[in-house]
Amino acid sequence: MSDTEHQEDGHGSLVINNKKLLMWLFLGSDCMFFGTLISTHLIYRKLYPESYDPLLVFDLELTSFSTFILLMSSFLMALAVSAMHKGELKSFRRNTIGVIFFGLIFLACQVYEFAHFTNEGLTLSTNTFGSTFYMMTGTHGVHVAIGVFWLICLYFYSYTGKMNAHESAIDVEVAGLYWHFVDIVWIIIFTAVYLIEYIPGLH
Amino acid sequence: MTDTDYTPLPVAPDSHKDTETERYHTFVNLALILAAITGIELVLVYMPFHPIFIFTSLLALSLFKFVAVVAWFMHLIYDKLILTLAFGTGMVIATGTFVALGFLLSSNWVDVDAITQF
C-alpha cells in the first residue's frame, strides 16, 4: 500500500503524503524569501524615512478592498478543498471558479495600483522605496498569478474525468496550501507596508 | 461541457463527511472574523489613539489573522506535527533574519550620511 493510499482521507493516517510535505517545505523556504523582501523594505524605510512619502500615492481603500478579496478567496479555497475531500466535484468547481475570479480581481487591483504609482512618478528606479516596494509586491503578484494559473488548470482538469478522490483531493489540497500562503503573505504586507504608514507620528 | 460530462467521484465515508461539514462551519465563522478584523484594522489607523497602541494592535491583529489562516484554512492543526515544524522552521529563520537585520542596520549603527554620499 503506497503512502498515498494510506492518506486516503487526507488527515487521519500515520503516513504523510509526499506532495503535501514537499509543499510545506517549499512554503517554509518561501517564507524566508518573503521575509527577506519585507525586511529589506522596512529597513530601508527606516534608514531613509525622507526618501519618499508613500501617502502621496497610497490608496488605503483600494488596498483594503484587495485584502478583503484575497481573504474571501482563501475562504472559498478552503471550501473547494473540503468539497474535494467529500468527493463533491460540482461544489469543487463552483468554489474554484470563485477563487480564480477573486484572484483575477486582486491582480487587476495591483495592476491599477502600479499604473497609478508610475503615473505619479514612483518607478522601480526612482528611489529605495520604489525599488523595495515594487520588488516585494511584484513578487507577491507573480505568486498570485501562478496560483490563478494553477487553479485554472485544476478546474479544466476536473472535466477530463480523470479526477479520483484519493489523488485529486491531495492535489487540490496542495494547490490550496499554496493559495493560502499567498494570502498570509499579503496579510503581513498589508500591515507592515501599507497600514503602518498611516499611523501618525510613528516615523 | 455539460452535466453529462460529470463523473461522480467515489463517495466519502459518512464520518469523513461529518468532519468536513463541521469544518465548513469553522471556515464560515473564520471568514467572518477575518473580514471583521480587516475592517477594524482599517478604522484603527484613523483613530486618535497613541501611535504605539495602534502599532501594537495592528501587529497583534495581523498575527492573529496569519495564525488563523495557517491553523484552520491550511489545516495545520488537523495535520501532523512535522508539517508544523517544516513550516515553522522557515518562519523562525525568516523572523530571525528580520530581527538580526533590524539590529545590524538600525540607524544607530549605520552612518546614513556616509552611505548617501557614496
PDB file of C-alpha atoms in Angstrom:
ATOM      1  CA  MET A   1       0.000   0.000   0.000  1.00  0.00           C
ATOM      2  CA  SER A   2       1.507   3.325  -1.001  1.00  0.00           C
ATOM      3  CA  ASP A   3       1.657   6.375   1.221  1.00  0.00           C
ATOM      4  CA  THR A   4      -0.993   7.967  -0.941  1.00  0.00           C
ATOM      5  CA  GLU A   5      -3.394   5.148  -0.209  1.00  0.00           C
ATOM      6  CA  HIS A   6      -2.691   5.487   3.490  1.00  0.00           C
ATOM      7  CA  GLN A   7      -3.552   9.147   3.124  1.00  0.00           C
ATOM      8  CA  GLU A   8      -6.996   8.316   1.745  1.00  0.00           C
ATOM      9  CA  ASP A   9      -8.871  10.741   3.970  1.00  0.00           C
ATOM     10  CA  GLY A  10      -6.139  13.321   3.761  1.00  0.00           C
ATOM     11  CA  HIS A  11      -5.786  13.672   7.515  1.00  0.00           C
ATOM     12  CA  GLY A  12      -6.188  10.548   9.561  1.00  0.00           C
ATOM     13  CA  SER A  13      -3.284   8.247   8.627  1.00  0.00           C
ATOM     14  CA  LEU A  14       0.127   7.720  10.139  1.00  0.00           C
ATOM     15  CA  VAL A  15       1.944   8.438   6.869  1.00  0.00           C
ATOM     16  CA  ILE A  16       2.442  11.931   5.489  1.00  0.00           C
ATOM     17  CA  ASN A  17       1.762  12.417   1.815  1.00  0.00           C
ATOM     18  CA  ASN A  18       4.940  13.297  -0.067  1.00  0.00           C
ATOM     19  CA  LYS A  19       3.313  16.073  -2.121  1.00  0.00           C
ATOM     20  CA  LYS A  20       1.942  17.717   0.971  1.00  0.00           C
ATOM     21  CA  LEU A  21       5.244  17.502   2.841  1.00  0.00           C
ATOM     22  CA  LEU A  22       7.118  18.950  -0.127  1.00  0.00           C
ATOM     23  CA  MET A  23       4.645  21.807  -0.423  1.00  0.00           C
ATOM     24  CA  TRP A  24       5.025  22.652   3.278  1.00  0.00           C
ATOM     25  CA  LEU A  25       8.817  22.601   2.915  1.00  0.00           C
ATOM     26  CA  PHE A  26       8.545  24.858  -0.132  1.00  0.00           C
ATOM     27  CA  LEU A  27       6.271  27.242   1.781  1.00  0.00           C
ATOM     28  CA  GLY A  28       8.798  27.301   4.632  1.00  0.00           C
ATOM     29  CA  SER A  29      11.526  28.322   2.173  1.00  0.00           C
ATOM     30  CA  ASP A  30       9.195  30.846   0.528  1.00  0.00           C
ATOM     31  CA  CYS A  31       8.655  32.332   3.999  1.00  0.00           C
ATOM     32  CA  MET A  32      12.376  33.078   4.139  1.00  0.00           C
ATOM     33  CA  PHE A  33      12.223  34.606   0.655  1.00  0.00           C
ATOM     34  CA  PHE A  34       9.360  36.951   1.502  1.00  0.00           C
ATOM     35  CA  GLY A  35      10.835  37.559   4.954  1.00  0.00           C
ATOM     36  CA  THR A  36      13.938  38.945   3.267  1.00  0.00           C
ATOM     37  CA  LEU A  37      11.950  41.114   0.856  1.00  0.00           C
ATOM     38  CA  ILE A  38       9.758  42.561   3.606  1.00  0.00           C
ATOM     39  CA  SER A  39      12.775  43.069   5.916  1.00  0.00           C
ATOM     40  CA  THR A  40      14.661  44.906   3.174  1.00  0.00           C
ATOM     41  CA  HIS A  41      11.707  47.215   2.543  1.00  0.00           C
ATOM     42  CA  LEU A  42      11.191  48.023   6.225  1.00  0.00           C
ATOM     43  CA  ILE A  43      14.880  48.550   6.957  1.00  0.00           C
ATOM     44  CA  TYR A  44      15.367  50.906   4.005  1.00  0.00           C
ATOM     45  CA  ARG A  45      12.189  52.692   5.038  1.00  0.00           C
ATOM     46  CA  LYS A  46      13.699  53.187   8.484  1.00  0.00           C
ATOM     47  CA  LEU A  47      17.124  54.232   7.179  1.00  0.00           C
ATOM     48  CA  TYR A  48      15.757  56.707   4.612  1.00  0.00           C
ATOM     49  CA  PRO A  49      12.428  57.947   6.023  1.00  0.00           C
ATOM     50  CA  GLU A  50      12.634  61.151   3.980  1.00  0.00           C
ATOM     51  CA  SER A  51      13.309  59.461   0.631  1.00  0.00           C
ATOM     52  CA  TYR A  52       9.636  59.274  -0.271  1.00  0.00           C
ATOM     53  CA  ASP A  53       6.221  59.899   1.288  1.00  0.00           C
ATOM     54  CA  PRO A  54       4.108  56.883   0.313  1.00  0.00           C
ATOM     55  CA  LEU A  55       0.917  58.612   1.478  1.00  0.00           C
ATOM     56  CA  LEU A  56       1.174  60.687  -1.710  1.00  0.00           C
ATOM     57  CA  VAL A  57       0.322  57.614  -3.772  1.00  0.00           C
ATOM     58  CA  PHE A  58      -1.210  55.030  -1.427  1.00  0.00           C
ATOM     59  CA  ASP A  59      -4.938  54.405  -1.664  1.00  0.00           C
ATOM     60  CA  LEU A  60      -5.899  52.577   1.540  1.00  0.00           C
ATOM     61  CA  GLU A  61      -9.483  51.916   0.420  1.00  0.00           C
ATOM     62  CA  LEU A  62      -8.301  50.083  -2.692  1.00  0.00           C
ATOM     63  CA  THR A  63      -5.689  48.089  -0.779  1.00  0.00           C
ATOM     64  CA  SER A  64      -8.223  47.167   1.919  1.00  0.00           C
ATOM     65  CA  PHE A  65     -10.591  46.008  -0.804  1.00  0.00           C
ATOM     66  CA  SER A  66      -7.786  43.857  -2.302  1.00  0.00           C
ATOM     67  CA  THR A  67      -7.062  42.405   1.134  1.00  0.00           C
ATOM     68  CA  PHE A  68     -10.720  41.584   1.684  1.00  0.00           C
ATOM     69  CA  ILE A  69     -10.935  39.952  -1.760  1.00  0.00           C
ATOM     70  CA  LEU A  70      -7.876  37.801  -1.063  1.00  0.00           C
ATOM     71  CA  LEU A  71      -9.213  36.744   2.348  1.00  0.00           C
ATOM     72  CA  MET A  72     -12.521  35.701   0.804  1.00  0.00           C
ATOM     73  CA  SER A  73     -10.698  33.802  -1.936  1.00  0.00           C
ATOM     74  CA  SER A  74      -8.883  31.922   0.812  1.00  0.00           C
ATOM     75  CA  PHE A  75     -12.251  31.053   2.348  1.00  0.00           C
ATOM     76  CA  LEU A  76     -13.543  29.730  -1.000  1.00  0.00           C
ATOM     77  CA  MET A  77     -10.314  27.762  -1.451  1.00  0.00           C
ATOM     78  CA  ALA A  78     -10.877  26.087   1.921  1.00  0.00           C
ATOM     79  CA  LEU A  79     -14.403  25.171   0.765  1.00  0.00           C
ATOM     80  CA  ALA A  80     -13.054  23.815  -2.544  1.00  0.00           C
ATOM     81  CA  VAL A  81     -10.587  21.561  -0.693  1.00  0.00           C
ATOM     82  CA  SER A  82     -13.346  20.426   1.656  1.00  0.00           C
ATOM     83  CA  ALA A  83     -15.604  19.647  -1.333  1.00  0.00           C
ATOM     84  CA  MET A  84     -12.883  17.524  -2.924  1.00  0.00           C
ATOM     85  CA  HIS A  85     -12.420  15.567   0.299  1.00  0.00           C
ATOM     86  CA  LYS A  86     -16.160  14.869   0.270  1.00  0.00           C
ATOM     87  CA  GLY A  87     -15.995  13.865  -3.414  1.00  0.00           C
ATOM     88  CA  GLU A  88     -18.335  16.689  -4.471  1.00  0.00           C
ATOM     89  CA  LEU A  89     -16.972  17.676  -7.846  1.00  0.00           C
ATOM     90  CA  LYS A  90     -19.643  20.273  -8.655  1.00  0.00           C
ATOM     91  CA  SER A  91     -19.055  22.110  -5.397  1.00  0.00           C
ATOM     92  CA  PHE A  92     -15.307  21.977  -6.027  1.00  0.00           C
ATOM     93  CA  ARG A  93     -15.772  23.579  -9.460  1.00  0.00           C
ATOM     94  CA  ARG A  94     -18.084  26.285  -8.114  1.00  0.00           C
ATOM     95  CA  ASN A  95     -15.692  27.295  -5.332  1.00  0.00           C
ATOM     96  CA  THR A  96     -12.615  27.088  -7.565  1.00  0.00           C
ATOM     97  CA  ILE A  97     -14.184  29.434 -10.100  1.00  0.00           C
ATOM     98  CA  GLY A  98     -14.838  31.828  -7.218  1.00  0.00           C
ATOM     99  CA  VAL A  99     -11.186  31.676  -6.150  1.00  0.00           C
ATOM    100  CA  ILE A 100      -9.995  32.264  -9.724  1.00  0.00           C
ATOM    101  CA  PHE A 101     -12.373  35.214 -10.094  1.00  0.00           C
ATOM    102  CA  PHE A 102     -11.231  36.806  -6.825  1.00  0.00           C
ATOM    103  CA  GLY A 103      -7.593  36.166  -7.719  1.00  0.00           C
ATOM    104  CA  LEU A 104      -8.071  37.980 -11.031  1.00  0.00           C
ATOM    105  CA  ILE A 105      -9.756  40.907  -9.248  1.00  0.00           C
ATOM    106  CA  PHE A 106      -6.759  41.129  -6.901  1.00  0.00           C
ATOM    107  CA  LEU A 107      -4.347  41.135  -9.844  1.00  0.00           C
ATOM    108  CA  ALA A 108      -6.412  43.801 -11.607  1.00  0.00           C
ATOM    109  CA  CYS A 109      -6.263  45.973  -8.477  1.00  0.00           C
ATOM    110  CA  GLN A 110      -2.494  45.527  -8.330  1.00  0.00           C
ATOM    111  CA  VAL A 111      -2.047  46.427 -12.000  1.00  0.00           C
ATOM    112  CA  TYR A 112      -4.206  49.522 -11.451  1.00  0.00           C
ATOM    113  CA  GLU A 113      -2.176  50.437  -8.361  1.00  0.00           C
ATOM    114  CA  PHE A 114       1.164  50.035 -10.169  1.00  0.00           C
ATOM    115  CA  ALA A 115      -0.065  52.086 -13.126  1.00  0.00           C
ATOM    116  CA  HIS A 116      -1.264  54.813 -10.760  1.00  0.00           C
ATOM    117  CA  PHE A 117       2.062  54.861  -8.889  1.00  0.00           C
ATOM    118  CA  THR A 118       4.033  55.024 -12.136  1.00  0.00           C
ATOM    119  CA  ASN A 119       1.924  57.933 -13.343  1.00  0.00           C
ATOM    120  CA  GLU A 120       2.669  59.698 -10.067  1.00  0.00           C
ATOM    121  CA  GLY A 121       6.400  59.277 -10.730  1.00  0.00           C
ATOM    122  CA  LEU A 122       7.205  56.327  -8.482  1.00  0.00           C
ATOM    123  CA  THR A 123       9.031  53.709 -10.515  1.00  0.00           C
ATOM    124  CA  LEU A 124      11.403  50.855  -9.733  1.00  0.00           C
ATOM    125  CA  SER A 125      14.407  53.150 -10.113  1.00  0.00           C
ATOM    126  CA  THR A 126      13.035  56.350  -8.538  1.00  0.00           C
ATOM    127  CA  ASN A 127      14.407  55.680  -5.051  1.00  0.00           C
ATOM    128  CA  THR A 128      14.968  52.924  -2.499  1.00  0.00           C
ATOM    129  CA  PHE A 129      11.280  52.969  -1.551  1.00  0.00           C
ATOM    130  CA  GLY A 130      10.227  52.319  -5.168  1.00  0.00           C
ATOM    131  CA  SER A 131      12.818  49.562  -5.616  1.00  0.00           C
ATOM    132  CA  THR A 132      11.919  47.609  -2.495  1.00  0.00           C
ATOM    133  CA  PHE A 133       8.159  48.226  -2.805  1.00  0.00           C
ATOM    134  CA  TYR A 134       7.844  47.056  -6.416  1.00  0.00           C
ATOM    135  CA  MET A 135      10.177  44.118  -5.826  1.00  0.00           C
ATOM    136  CA  MET A 136       8.168  42.892  -2.854  1.00  0.00           C
ATOM    137  CA  THR A 137       4.616  43.477  -4.091  1.00  0.00           C
ATOM    138  CA  GLY A 138       5.580  42.437  -7.637  1.00  0.00           C
ATOM    139  CA  THR A 139       6.958  39.108  -6.393  1.00  0.00           C
ATOM    140  CA  HIS A 140       3.757  38.590  -4.449  1.00  0.00           C
ATOM    141  CA  GLY A 141       1.725  39.436  -7.567  1.00  0.00           C
ATOM    142  CA  VAL A 142       3.663  36.843  -9.564  1.00  0.00           C
ATOM    143  CA  HIS A 143       2.831  34.275  -6.877  1.00  0.00           C
ATOM    144  CA  VAL A 144      -0.869  35.170  -7.165  1.00  0.00           C
ATOM    145  CA  ALA A 145      -0.703  34.865 -10.984  1.00  0.00           C
ATOM    146  CA  ILE A 146       0.931  31.419 -10.703  1.00  0.00           C
ATOM    147  CA  GLY A 147      -1.779  30.390  -8.228  1.00  0.00           C
ATOM    148  CA  VAL A 148      -4.553  31.544 -10.569  1.00  0.00           C
ATOM    149  CA  PHE A 149      -2.964  29.652 -13.466  1.00  0.00           C
ATOM    150  CA  TRP A 150      -2.637  26.513 -11.320  1.00  0.00           C
ATOM    151  CA  LEU A 151      -6.304  26.693 -10.282  1.00  0.00           C
ATOM    152  CA  ILE A 152      -7.456  27.261 -13.880  1.00  0.00           C
ATOM    153  CA  CYS A 153      -5.541  24.095 -14.855  1.00  0.00           C
ATOM    154  CA  LEU A 154      -7.183  22.154 -11.989  1.00  0.00           C
ATOM    155  CA  TYR A 155     -10.617  23.483 -12.963  1.00  0.00           C
ATOM    156  CA  PHE A 156     -10.356  22.294 -16.551  1.00  0.00           C
ATOM    157  CA  TYR A 157      -8.724  19.057 -15.452  1.00  0.00           C
ATOM    158  CA  SER A 158     -11.856  18.308 -13.425  1.00  0.00           C
ATOM    159  CA  TYR A 159     -13.768  17.998 -16.716  1.00  0.00           C
ATOM    160  CA  THR A 160     -11.479  15.299 -18.131  1.00  0.00           C
ATOM    161  CA  GLY A 161     -12.998  12.626 -15.878  1.00  0.00           C
ATOM    162  CA  LYS A 162      -9.537  11.653 -14.648  1.00  0.00           C
ATOM    163  CA  MET A 163     -10.010  13.024 -11.149  1.00  0.00           C
ATOM    164  CA  ASN A 164     -10.269  10.496  -8.350  1.00  0.00           C
ATOM    165  CA  ALA A 165     -10.989  11.028  -4.683  1.00  0.00           C
ATOM    166  CA  HIS A 166      -7.544   9.804  -3.492  1.00  0.00           C
ATOM    167  CA  GLU A 167      -5.021  11.621  -5.644  1.00  0.00           C
ATOM    168  CA  SER A 168      -7.095  14.629  -6.647  1.00  0.00           C
ATOM    169  CA  ALA A 169      -8.063  15.557  -3.085  1.00  0.00           C
ATOM    170  CA  ILE A 170      -4.367  15.784  -2.233  1.00  0.00           C
ATOM    171  CA  ASP A 171      -3.587  17.689  -5.452  1.00  0.00           C
ATOM    172  CA  VAL A 172      -6.313  20.217  -4.674  1.00  0.00           C
ATOM    173  CA  GLU A 173      -5.166  20.446  -1.065  1.00  0.00           C
ATOM    174  CA  VAL A 174      -1.594  21.180  -2.168  1.00  0.00           C
ATOM    175  CA  ALA A 175      -2.839  23.901  -4.551  1.00  0.00           C
ATOM    176  CA  GLY A 176      -4.939  25.222  -1.653  1.00  0.00           C
ATOM    177  CA  LEU A 177      -1.898  25.392   0.624  1.00  0.00           C
ATOM    178  CA  TYR A 178      -0.110  27.496  -1.970  1.00  0.00           C
ATOM    179  CA  TRP A 179      -3.100  29.816  -2.324  1.00  0.00           C
ATOM    180  CA  HIS A 180      -3.490  30.272   1.432  1.00  0.00           C
ATOM    181  CA  PHE A 181       0.213  31.058   1.676  1.00  0.00           C
ATOM    182  CA  VAL A 182      -0.180  33.837  -0.879  1.00  0.00           C
ATOM    183  CA  ASP A 183      -2.977  35.153   1.333  1.00  0.00           C
ATOM    184  CA  ILE A 184      -0.938  35.122   4.570  1.00  0.00           C
ATOM    185  CA  VAL A 185       1.965  36.896   2.888  1.00  0.00           C
ATOM    186  CA  TRP A 186      -0.443  39.653   1.856  1.00  0.00           C
ATOM    187  CA  ILE A 187      -1.779  39.857   5.429  1.00  0.00           C
ATOM    188  CA  ILE A 188       1.742  40.765   6.559  1.00  0.00           C
ATOM    189  CA  ILE A 189       2.419  43.131   3.627  1.00  0.00           C
ATOM    190  CA  PHE A 190      -0.897  44.923   4.190  1.00  0.00           C
ATOM    191  CA  THR A 191       0.014  45.723   7.785  1.00  0.00           C
ATOM    192  CA  ALA A 192       3.789  46.166   7.527  1.00  0.00           C
ATOM    193  CA  VAL A 193       3.852  48.188   4.313  1.00  0.00           C
ATOM    194  CA  TYR A 194       0.506  49.954   3.960  1.00  0.00           C
ATOM    195  CA  LEU A 195      -1.257  50.383   7.327  1.00  0.00           C
ATOM    196  CA  ILE A 196       1.857  51.365   9.283  1.00  0.00           C
ATOM    197  CA  GLU A 197       2.365  54.378   7.008  1.00  0.00           C
ATOM    198  CA  TYR A 198      -0.969  55.797   8.175  1.00  0.00           C
ATOM    199  CA  ILE A 199      -0.072  55.790  11.870  1.00  0.00           C
ATOM    200  CA  PRO A 200       0.587  59.450  12.715  1.00  0.00           C
ATOM    201  CA  GLY A 201       3.934  60.177  14.320  1.00  0.00           C
ATOM    202  CA  LEU A 202       5.376  56.691  14.012  1.00  0.00           C
ATOM    203  CA  HIS A 203       8.160  57.548  11.541  1.00  0.00           C
TER     204      HIS A 203
ATOM    205  CA  MET B   1     -19.052  20.937 -21.073  1.00  0.00           C
ATOM    206  CA  THR B   2     -22.405  19.832 -19.699  1.00  0.00           C
ATOM    207  CA  ASP B   3     -23.592  17.912 -16.689  1.00  0.00           C
ATOM    208  CA  THR B   4     -23.493  14.753 -18.800  1.00  0.00           C
ATOM    209  CA  ASP B   5     -19.713  15.032 -18.652  1.00  0.00           C
ATOM    210  CA  TYR B   6     -19.871  14.928 -14.890  1.00  0.00           C
ATOM    211  CA  THR B   7     -18.285  11.823 -13.429  1.00  0.00           C
ATOM    212  CA  PRO B   8     -19.241  11.384  -9.773  1.00  0.00           C
ATOM    213  CA  LEU B   9     -16.295  10.730  -7.505  1.00  0.00           C
ATOM    214  CA  PRO B  10     -16.289   7.774  -5.109  1.00  0.00           C
ATOM    215  CA  VAL B  11     -18.449   8.618  -2.110  1.00  0.00           C
ATOM    216  CA  ALA B  12     -16.542   9.600   1.007  1.00  0.00           C
ATOM    217  CA  PRO B  13     -17.312   7.750   4.279  1.00  0.00           C
ATOM    218  CA  ASP B  14     -20.096   9.316   6.411  1.00  0.00           C
ATOM    219  CA  SER B  15     -17.746  10.053   9.320  1.00  0.00           C
ATOM    220  CA  HIS B  16     -15.469  11.928   6.952  1.00  0.00           C
ATOM    221  CA  LYS B  17     -18.407  13.925   5.589  1.00  0.00           C
ATOM    222  CA  ASP B  18     -19.444  14.841   9.129  1.00  0.00           C
ATOM    223  CA  THR B  19     -15.928  16.080   9.845  1.00  0.00           C
ATOM    224  CA  GLU B  20     -15.923  18.169   6.671  1.00  0.00           C
ATOM    225  CA  THR B  21     -19.386  19.593   7.495  1.00  0.00           C
ATOM    226  CA  GLU B  22     -18.113  20.550  10.933  1.00  0.00           C
ATOM    227  CA  ARG B  23     -15.112  22.249   9.328  1.00  0.00           C
ATOM    228  CA  TYR B  24     -17.405  24.094   6.910  1.00  0.00           C
ATOM    229  CA  HIS B  25     -18.974  25.951   9.850  1.00  0.00           C
ATOM    230  CA  THR B  26     -15.495  26.691  11.225  1.00  0.00           C
ATOM    231  CA  PHE B  27     -14.445  28.110   7.848  1.00  0.00           C
ATOM    232  CA  VAL B  28     -17.540  30.340   7.618  1.00  0.00           C
ATOM    233  CA  ASN B  29     -17.014  31.693  11.145  1.00  0.00           C
ATOM    234  CA  LEU B  30     -13.331  32.264  10.491  1.00  0.00           C
ATOM    235  CA  ALA B  31     -14.001  34.090   7.212  1.00  0.00           C
ATOM    236  CA  LEU B  32     -16.416  36.436   9.031  1.00  0.00           C
ATOM    237  CA  ILE B  33     -13.880  37.044  11.809  1.00  0.00           C
ATOM    238  CA  LEU B  34     -11.079  37.759   9.302  1.00  0.00           C
ATOM    239  CA  ALA B  35     -13.279  40.222   7.398  1.00  0.00           C
ATOM    240  CA  ALA B  36     -14.226  41.949  10.665  1.00  0.00           C
ATOM    241  CA  ILE B  37     -10.573  42.203  11.739  1.00  0.00           C
ATOM    242  CA  THR B  38      -9.615  43.745   8.391  1.00  0.00           C
ATOM    243  CA  GLY B  39     -12.352  46.338   8.946  1.00  0.00           C
ATOM    244  CA  ILE B  40     -11.079  47.033  12.470  1.00  0.00           C
ATOM    245  CA  GLU B  41      -7.510  47.468  11.160  1.00  0.00           C
ATOM    246  CA  LEU B  42      -8.730  49.951   8.565  1.00  0.00           C
ATOM    247  CA  VAL B  43     -10.609  52.023  11.153  1.00  0.00           C
ATOM    248  CA  LEU B  44      -7.849  51.774  13.768  1.00  0.00           C
ATOM    249  CA  VAL B  45      -5.293  53.804  11.789  1.00  0.00           C
ATOM    250  CA  TYR B  46      -7.679  56.768  11.698  1.00  0.00           C
ATOM    251  CA  MET B  47      -8.470  56.675  15.432  1.00  0.00           C
ATOM    252  CA  PRO B  48      -6.910  59.326  17.709  1.00  0.00           C
ATOM    253  CA  PHE B  49      -5.025  56.786  19.842  1.00  0.00           C
ATOM    254  CA  HIS B  50      -1.370  56.718  20.815  1.00  0.00           C
ATOM    255  CA  PRO B  51       0.801  55.541  17.861  1.00  0.00           C
ATOM    256  CA  ILE B  52       2.384  52.767  19.919  1.00  0.00           C
ATOM    257  CA  PHE B  53      -1.053  51.434  20.862  1.00  0.00           C
ATOM    258  CA  ILE B  54      -2.182  51.469  17.222  1.00  0.00           C
ATOM    259  CA  PHE B  55       1.070  49.838  16.084  1.00  0.00           C
ATOM    260  CA  THR B  56       0.852  47.085  18.711  1.00  0.00           C
ATOM    261  CA  SER B  57      -2.821  46.459  17.953  1.00  0.00           C
ATOM    262  CA  LEU B  58      -2.171  46.210  14.202  1.00  0.00           C
ATOM    263  CA  LEU B  59       0.709  43.819  14.830  1.00  0.00           C
ATOM    264  CA  ALA B  60      -1.413  41.626  17.112  1.00  0.00           C
ATOM    265  CA  LEU B  61      -4.382  41.605  14.712  1.00  0.00           C
ATOM    266  CA  SER B  62      -2.290  40.705  11.677  1.00  0.00           C
ATOM    267  CA  LEU B  63      -0.513  37.971  13.640  1.00  0.00           C
ATOM    268  CA  PHE B  64      -3.890  36.578  14.669  1.00  0.00           C
ATOM    269  CA  LYS B  65      -5.044  36.584  11.019  1.00  0.00           C
ATOM    270  CA  PHE B  66      -1.805  34.914   9.945  1.00  0.00           C
ATOM    271  CA  VAL B  67      -2.045  32.156  12.575  1.00  0.00           C
ATOM    272  CA  ALA B  68      -5.778  31.632  11.969  1.00  0.00           C
ATOM    273  CA  VAL B  69      -5.341  31.101   8.217  1.00  0.00           C
ATOM    274  CA  VAL B  70      -2.373  28.774   8.746  1.00  0.00           C
ATOM    275  CA  ALA B  71      -4.087  26.793  11.507  1.00  0.00           C
ATOM    276  CA  TRP B  72      -7.586  26.351  10.071  1.00  0.00           C
ATOM    277  CA  PHE B  73      -7.681  27.186   6.365  1.00  0.00           C
ATOM    278  CA  MET B  74      -4.365  25.388   5.805  1.00  0.00           C
ATOM    279  CA  HIS B  75      -5.458  22.549   8.126  1.00  0.00           C
ATOM    280  CA  LEU B  76      -2.231  22.685  10.128  1.00  0.00           C
ATOM    281  CA  ILE B  77      -3.972  21.972  13.444  1.00  0.00           C
ATOM    282  CA  TYR B  78      -5.558  18.858  11.912  1.00  0.00           C
ATOM    283  CA  ASP B  79      -2.280  17.644  10.377  1.00  0.00           C
ATOM    284  CA  LYS B  80       0.938  16.047  11.561  1.00  0.00           C
ATOM    285  CA  LEU B  81       3.386  17.915  13.799  1.00  0.00           C
ATOM    286  CA  ILE B  82       6.200  17.505  11.281  1.00  0.00           C
ATOM    287  CA  LEU B  83       4.351  19.779   8.836  1.00  0.00           C
ATOM    288  CA  THR B  84       4.169  22.468  11.514  1.00  0.00           C
ATOM    289  CA  LEU B  85       7.903  22.002  12.086  1.00  0.00           C
ATOM    290  CA  ALA B  86       8.636  22.192   8.333  1.00  0.00           C
ATOM    291  CA  PHE B  87       6.778  25.488   8.026  1.00  0.00           C
ATOM    292  CA  GLY B  88       7.788  26.748  11.472  1.00  0.00           C
ATOM    293  CA  THR B  89      11.487  26.363  10.670  1.00  0.00           C
ATOM    294  CA  GLY B  90      11.114  28.674   7.675  1.00  0.00           C
ATOM    295  CA  MET B  91       9.130  31.130   9.768  1.00  0.00           C
ATOM    296  CA  VAL B  92      11.694  31.160  12.571  1.00  0.00           C
ATOM    297  CA  ILE B  93      14.576  31.740  10.119  1.00  0.00           C
ATOM    298  CA  ALA B  94      12.606  34.499   8.354  1.00  0.00           C
ATOM    299  CA  THR B  95      11.773  36.211  11.645  1.00  0.00           C
ATOM    300  CA  GLY B  96      15.351  35.784  12.870  1.00  0.00           C
ATOM    301  CA  THR B  97      16.684  37.338   9.664  1.00  0.00           C
ATOM    302  CA  PHE B  98      14.346  40.296  10.078  1.00  0.00           C
ATOM    303  CA  VAL B  99      15.311  40.861  13.714  1.00  0.00           C
ATOM    304  CA  ALA B 100      19.040  40.451  13.004  1.00  0.00           C
ATOM    305  CA  LEU B 101      18.959  42.826  10.026  1.00  0.00           C
ATOM    306  CA  GLY B 102      16.878  45.255  12.038  1.00  0.00           C
ATOM    307  CA  PHE B 103      19.554  45.422  14.729  1.00  0.00           C
ATOM    308  CA  LEU B 104      22.530  45.400  12.353  1.00  0.00           C
ATOM    309  CA  LEU B 105      21.158  48.103  10.089  1.00  0.00           C
ATOM    310  CA  SER B 106      19.450  50.264  12.671  1.00  0.00           C
ATOM    311  CA  SER B 107      20.137  53.959  12.206  1.00  0.00           C
ATOM    312  CA  ASN B 108      22.283  53.956  15.380  1.00  0.00           C
ATOM    313  CA  TRP B 109      24.740  51.558  13.799  1.00  0.00           C
ATOM    314  CA  VAL B 110      24.790  52.826  10.235  1.00  0.00           C
ATOM    315  CA  ASP B 111      26.198  56.140   9.111  1.00  0.00           C
ATOM    316  CA  VAL B 112      23.378  57.014   6.741  1.00  0.00           C
ATOM    317  CA  ASP B 113      25.073  60.237   5.550  1.00  0.00           C
ATOM    318  CA  ALA B 114      28.201  58.349   4.548  1.00  0.00           C
ATOM    319  CA  ILE B 115      26.135  55.835   2.551  1.00  0.00           C
ATOM    320  CA  THR B 116      24.159  58.607   0.875  1.00  0.00           C
ATOM    321  CA  GLN B 117      27.335  60.416  -0.137  1.00  0.00           C
ATOM    322  CA  PHE B 118      28.776  57.197  -1.524  1.00  0.00           C
TER     323      PHE B 118
END
